[in-house]
PDB file of C-alpha atoms in Angstrom:
ATOM      1  CA  MET Y  21       0.000   0.000   0.000  1.00 90.00           C
ATOM      2  CA  THR Y  22       1.337   3.439  -0.902  1.00 96.00           C
ATOM      3  CA  ILE Y  23       0.267   7.026  -0.357  1.00 98.00           C
ATOM      4  CA  ARG Y  24       1.354   9.557  -2.925  1.00 96.00           C
ATOM      5  CA  ASP Y  25       1.034  13.279  -3.526  1.00 97.00           C
ATOM      6  CA  ILE Y  26      -1.112  14.293  -6.506  1.00 97.00           C
ATOM      7  CA  LYS Y  27       0.038  17.552  -8.077  1.00 95.00           C
ATOM      8  CA  LYS Y  28      -1.646  17.370 -11.496  1.00 95.00           C
ATOM      9  CA  ASN Y  29      -5.051  16.281 -12.792  1.00 95.00           C
ATOM     10  CA  LYS Y  30      -6.739  16.451  -9.386  1.00 97.00           C
ATOM     11  CA  ARG Y  31     -10.088  16.726 -11.166  1.00 95.00           C
ATOM     12  CA  GLY Y  32      -9.466  13.212 -12.477  1.00 96.00           C
ATOM     13  CA  PHE Y  33     -10.398  12.056  -8.970  1.00 97.00           C
ATOM     14  CA  LEU Y  34     -13.733  13.893  -9.011  1.00 97.00           C
ATOM     15  CA  PRO Y  35     -15.905  10.752  -8.653  1.00 97.00           C
ATOM     16  CA  LEU Y  36     -14.067   9.885  -5.427  1.00 97.00           C
ATOM     17  CA  LEU Y  37     -14.086  13.511  -4.194  1.00 98.00           C
ATOM     18  CA  LEU Y  38     -17.856  13.609  -4.701  1.00 96.00           C
ATOM     19  CA  LEU Y  39     -18.313  10.739  -2.237  1.00 95.00           C
ATOM     20  CA  ALA Y  40     -17.272  13.097   0.572  1.00 94.00           C
ATOM     21  CA  ASP Y  41     -18.482  16.431  -0.832  1.00 94.00           C
ATOM     22  CA  GLU Y  42     -21.551  16.098  -3.013  1.00 92.00           C
ATOM     23  CA  GLN Y  43     -21.382  19.451  -4.801  1.00 94.00           C
ATOM     24  CA  GLU Y  44     -18.719  20.048  -7.450  1.00 96.00           C
ATOM     25  CA  SER Y  45     -18.752  23.840  -7.000  1.00 95.00           C
ATOM     26  CA  MET Y  46     -17.788  23.374  -3.339  1.00 95.00           C
ATOM     27  CA  ILE Y  47     -14.905  21.077  -4.322  1.00 97.00           C
ATOM     28  CA  GLU Y  48     -13.709  23.753  -6.753  1.00 96.00           C
ATOM     29  CA  ARG Y  49     -13.257  26.126  -3.797  1.00 94.00           C
ATOM     30  CA  TYR Y  50     -10.388  24.069  -2.365  1.00 97.00           C
ATOM     31  CA  ILE Y  51      -9.100  21.515  -4.856  1.00 96.00           C
ATOM     32  CA  HIS Y  52      -6.539  23.780  -6.520  1.00 94.00           C
ATOM     33  CA  ARG Y  53      -5.129  25.291  -3.326  1.00 95.00           C
ATOM     34  CA  GLY Y  54      -5.161  22.015  -1.411  1.00 97.00           C
ATOM     35  CA  ARG Y  55      -2.667  19.186  -1.235  1.00 98.00           C
ATOM     36  CA  MET Y  56      -4.130  15.880  -2.397  1.00 98.00           C
ATOM     37  CA  PHE Y  57      -2.830  12.479  -1.388  1.00 98.00           C
ATOM     38  CA  ILE Y  58      -4.153   9.157  -2.621  1.00 98.00           C
ATOM     39  CA  LEU Y  59      -3.874   5.745  -1.007  1.00 98.00           C
ATOM     40  CA  GLU Y  60      -3.269   3.003  -3.560  1.00 97.00           C
ATOM     41  CA  GLU Y  61      -2.837  -0.725  -3.656  1.00 94.00           C
ATOM     42  CA  ASP Y  62      -1.852  -2.551  -6.854  1.00 93.00           C
ATOM     43  CA  ASP Y  63      -2.551   0.601  -8.950  1.00 89.00           C
ATOM     44  CA  THR Y  64      -6.075   0.852  -7.511  1.00 95.00           C
ATOM     45  CA  THR Y  65      -7.001   4.064  -5.710  1.00 96.00           C
ATOM     46  CA  LEU Y  66      -8.695   3.132  -2.439  1.00 98.00           C
ATOM     47  CA  GLY Y  67      -9.005   6.597  -0.909  1.00 98.00           C
ATOM     48  CA  LEU Y  68      -7.864  10.183  -0.881  1.00 98.00           C
ATOM     49  CA  ILE Y  69      -7.443  13.180   1.388  1.00 98.00           C
ATOM     50  CA  VAL Y  70      -7.228  16.887   0.553  1.00 98.00           C
ATOM     51  CA  VAL Y  71      -5.786  19.313   3.102  1.00 98.00           C
ATOM     52  CA  THR Y  72      -5.408  23.105   3.047  1.00 98.00           C
ATOM     53  CA  ASP Y  73      -3.282  25.586   4.964  1.00 98.00           C
ATOM     54  CA  GLU Y  74      -5.700  27.781   6.902  1.00 97.00           C
ATOM     55  CA  GLY Y  75      -2.978  29.959   8.450  1.00 97.00           C
ATOM     56  CA  LYS Y  76      -1.808  30.314  12.059  1.00 96.00           C
ATOM     57  CA  GLY Y  77      -0.533  26.734  12.158  1.00 97.00           C
ATOM     58  CA  ILE Y  78      -3.883  25.175  11.191  1.00 98.00           C
ATOM     59  CA  LEU Y  79      -4.160  22.460   8.549  1.00 98.00           C
ATOM     60  CA  GLU Y  80      -7.691  21.543   7.489  1.00 98.00           C
ATOM     61  CA  ILE Y  81      -9.019  18.332   5.997  1.00 98.00           C
ATOM     62  CA  LYS Y  82     -11.315  19.465   3.195  1.00 98.00           C
ATOM     63  CA  ASN Y  83     -12.060  16.044   1.743  1.00 98.00           C
ATOM     64  CA  LEU Y  84     -11.519  12.502   2.978  1.00 98.00           C
ATOM     65  CA  ALA Y  85     -13.037   9.783   0.821  1.00 97.00           C
ATOM     66  CA  VAL Y  86     -12.669   6.011   0.593  1.00 97.00           C
ATOM     67  CA  GLN Y  87     -14.072   3.913  -2.244  1.00 97.00           C
ATOM     68  CA  GLN Y  88     -17.361   2.346  -1.214  1.00 92.00           C
ATOM     69  CA  GLY Y  89     -16.072  -1.234  -1.386  1.00 92.00           C
ATOM     70  CA  ALA Y  90     -13.040  -0.315   0.738  1.00 94.00           C
ATOM     71  CA  GLN Y  91     -14.794   1.558   3.551  1.00 93.00           C
ATOM     72  CA  ARG Y  92     -14.543   0.507   7.213  1.00 92.00           C
ATOM     73  CA  LYS Y  93     -11.138  -1.141   6.684  1.00 95.00           C
ATOM     74  CA  GLY Y  94      -8.979   1.567   8.261  1.00 96.00           C
ATOM     75  CA  TYR Y  95      -7.955   3.407   5.091  1.00 97.00           C
ATOM     76  CA  GLY Y  96      -9.422   6.732   6.229  1.00 97.00           C
ATOM     77  CA  GLN Y  97      -7.522   6.448   9.509  1.00 97.00           C
ATOM     78  CA  GLN Y  98      -4.321   5.635   7.589  1.00 98.00           C
ATOM     79  CA  LEU Y  99      -4.722   8.787   5.513  1.00 98.00           C
ATOM     80  CA  ILE Y 100      -5.246  10.924   8.625  1.00 98.00           C
ATOM     81  CA  GLN Y 101      -2.212   9.348  10.317  1.00 98.00           C
ATOM     82  CA  PHE Y 102      -0.155  10.051   7.194  1.00 98.00           C
ATOM     83  CA  ILE Y 103      -1.145  13.730   7.315  1.00 98.00           C
ATOM     84  CA  GLU Y 104      -0.380  13.962  11.038  1.00 98.00           C
ATOM     85  CA  GLU Y 105       3.082  12.437  10.614  1.00 97.00           C
ATOM     86  CA  ASN Y 106       4.025  14.415   7.526  1.00 97.00           C
ATOM     87  CA  PHE Y 107       2.761  17.816   8.647  1.00 98.00           C
ATOM     88  CA  LYS Y 108       3.421  17.805  12.413  1.00 96.00           C
ATOM     89  CA  ASN Y 109       6.577  19.897  12.039  1.00 96.00           C
ATOM     90  CA  ASP Y 110       4.753  22.673  10.157  1.00 96.00           C
ATOM     91  CA  TYR Y 111       1.311  22.755  11.807  1.00 98.00           C
ATOM     92  CA  TYR Y 112      -0.044  22.671  15.350  1.00 97.00           C
ATOM     93  CA  ILE Y 113      -3.687  21.851  14.692  1.00 98.00           C
ATOM     94  CA  LEU Y 114      -5.441  19.495  12.292  1.00 98.00           C
ATOM     95  CA  GLN Y 115      -9.095  20.362  11.857  1.00 98.00           C
ATOM     96  CA  VAL Y 116     -12.040  19.189   9.815  1.00 98.00           C
ATOM     97  CA  GLY Y 117     -15.498  20.561   9.089  1.00 97.00           C
ATOM     98  CA  THR Y 118     -18.174  17.967   8.443  1.00 96.00           C
ATOM     99  CA  GLY Y 119     -21.903  17.483   8.522  1.00 94.00           C
ATOM    100  CA  ASP Y 120     -23.510  16.642  11.845  1.00 91.00           C
ATOM    101  CA  SER Y 121     -23.813  13.003  10.842  1.00 92.00           C
ATOM    102  CA  PRO Y 122     -24.038   9.863  12.965  1.00 90.00           C
ATOM    103  CA  LEU Y 123     -21.493   8.286  10.596  1.00 89.00           C
ATOM    104  CA  THR Y 124     -18.758  10.905  10.265  1.00 94.00           C
ATOM    105  CA  ILE Y 125     -18.665  12.567  13.695  1.00 96.00           C
ATOM    106  CA  PRO Y 126     -17.951   9.276  15.552  1.00 96.00           C
ATOM    107  CA  PHE Y 127     -15.271   8.420  12.974  1.00 97.00           C
ATOM    108  CA  TYR Y 128     -13.388  11.662  13.595  1.00 98.00           C
ATOM    109  CA  GLU Y 129     -13.838  11.372  17.356  1.00 97.00           C
ATOM    110  CA  LYS Y 130     -12.358   7.856  17.172  1.00 97.00           C
ATOM    111  CA  CYS Y 131      -9.376   9.432  15.379  1.00 97.00           C
ATOM    112  CA  GLY Y 132      -8.852  11.782  18.332  1.00 97.00           C
ATOM    113  CA  PHE Y 133     -10.676  14.892  17.117  1.00 98.00           C
ATOM    114  CA  GLU Y 134     -12.839  16.970  19.451  1.00 98.00           C
ATOM    115  CA  ARG Y 135     -15.706  19.297  18.568  1.00 97.00           C
ATOM    116  CA  PHE Y 136     -14.893  22.976  18.860  1.00 96.00           C
ATOM    117  CA  LYS Y 137     -17.496  24.952  16.901  1.00 97.00           C
ATOM    118  CA  VAL Y 138     -20.667  24.661  14.825  1.00 97.00           C
ATOM    119  CA  LEU Y 139     -21.732  26.720  11.810  1.00 96.00           C
ATOM    120  CA  GLU Y 140     -25.508  26.536  11.937  1.00 96.00           C
ATOM    121  CA  ASN Y 141     -27.398  25.920   8.685  1.00 97.00           C
ATOM    122  CA  PHE Y 142     -24.166  25.764   6.639  1.00 96.00           C
ATOM    123  CA  PHE Y 143     -25.416  23.022   4.328  1.00 95.00           C
ATOM    124  CA  LEU Y 144     -28.776  24.726   3.839  1.00 95.00           C
ATOM    125  CA  ALA Y 145     -27.076  27.983   2.833  1.00 95.00           C
ATOM    126  CA  HIS Y 146     -24.220  26.659   0.665  1.00 94.00           C
ATOM    127  CA  TYR Y 147     -25.530  23.573  -1.131  1.00 95.00           C
ATOM    128  CA  ASP Y 148     -28.019  23.513  -3.996  1.00 94.00           C
ATOM    129  CA  GLN Y 149     -29.715  20.291  -2.921  1.00 95.00           C
ATOM    130  CA  PRO Y 150     -30.441  18.788   0.502  1.00 95.00           C
ATOM    131  CA  ILE Y 151     -27.770  16.318   1.633  1.00 93.00           C
ATOM    132  CA  TYR Y 152     -28.752  13.232   3.603  1.00 93.00           C
ATOM    133  CA  GLU Y 153     -26.453  10.880   5.447  1.00 90.00           C
ATOM    134  CA  ALA Y 154     -27.688   7.837   7.354  1.00 87.00           C
ATOM    135  CA  GLY Y 155     -31.240   9.093   6.827  1.00 90.00           C
ATOM    136  CA  LYS Y 156     -30.544  12.485   8.408  1.00 91.00           C
ATOM    137  CA  GLN Y 157     -30.551  15.780   6.519  1.00 95.00           C
ATOM    138  CA  LEU Y 158     -27.303  17.635   7.077  1.00 95.00           C
ATOM    139  CA  LYS Y 159     -27.863  21.213   8.195  1.00 96.00           C
ATOM    140  CA  ASP Y 160     -25.003  22.310  10.458  1.00 96.00           C
ATOM    141  CA  MET Y 161     -21.252  22.147   9.814  1.00 96.00           C
ATOM    142  CA  VAL Y 162     -19.446  20.751  12.844  1.00 98.00           C
ATOM    143  CA  TYR Y 163     -15.770  21.610  13.205  1.00 98.00           C
ATOM    144  CA  LEU Y 164     -13.502  19.205  15.032  1.00 98.00           C
ATOM    145  CA  GLN Y 165      -9.803  19.571  15.737  1.00 98.00           C
ATOM    146  CA  LYS Y 166      -6.836  17.895  17.334  1.00 98.00           C
ATOM    147  CA  SER Y 167      -3.289  18.847  18.203  1.00 97.00           C
ATOM    148  CA  ILE Y 168      -0.635  17.275  15.988  1.00 96.00           C
ATOM    149  CA  LYS Y 169       2.464  18.616  17.762  1.00 82.00           C
TER     150      LYS Y 169
END
């Protein structure tokens, strides 16, 4: 298994990016300024992560996606651990904003993240269509963070 940095043709991974962020115009806001890393095995992309420098020592996960057949096998955690190890000398905080979902919040908490703020009605204001996860409509953006120093 390898993780590699993608510098060109990031849009070529759009189908995978859309698993974690369902609106292409929102992906366009960060894809070009973010660093993208893919996790591969035998030339098959299993997952990816996109992170951005938010200033003041904060690195933000903008997209973390794992192919549907490869989910719940630890690949998302491996990508987060890779980011922590490779960016701990340059950043103090790793943060993520995600929908208030019973699937994603527990995942990030299991990875050591803690809630620190909520942007109410974010998904209602910024997305063209309602987004549902595990039968729940996403409304608020929940930010979680952890120290990586």
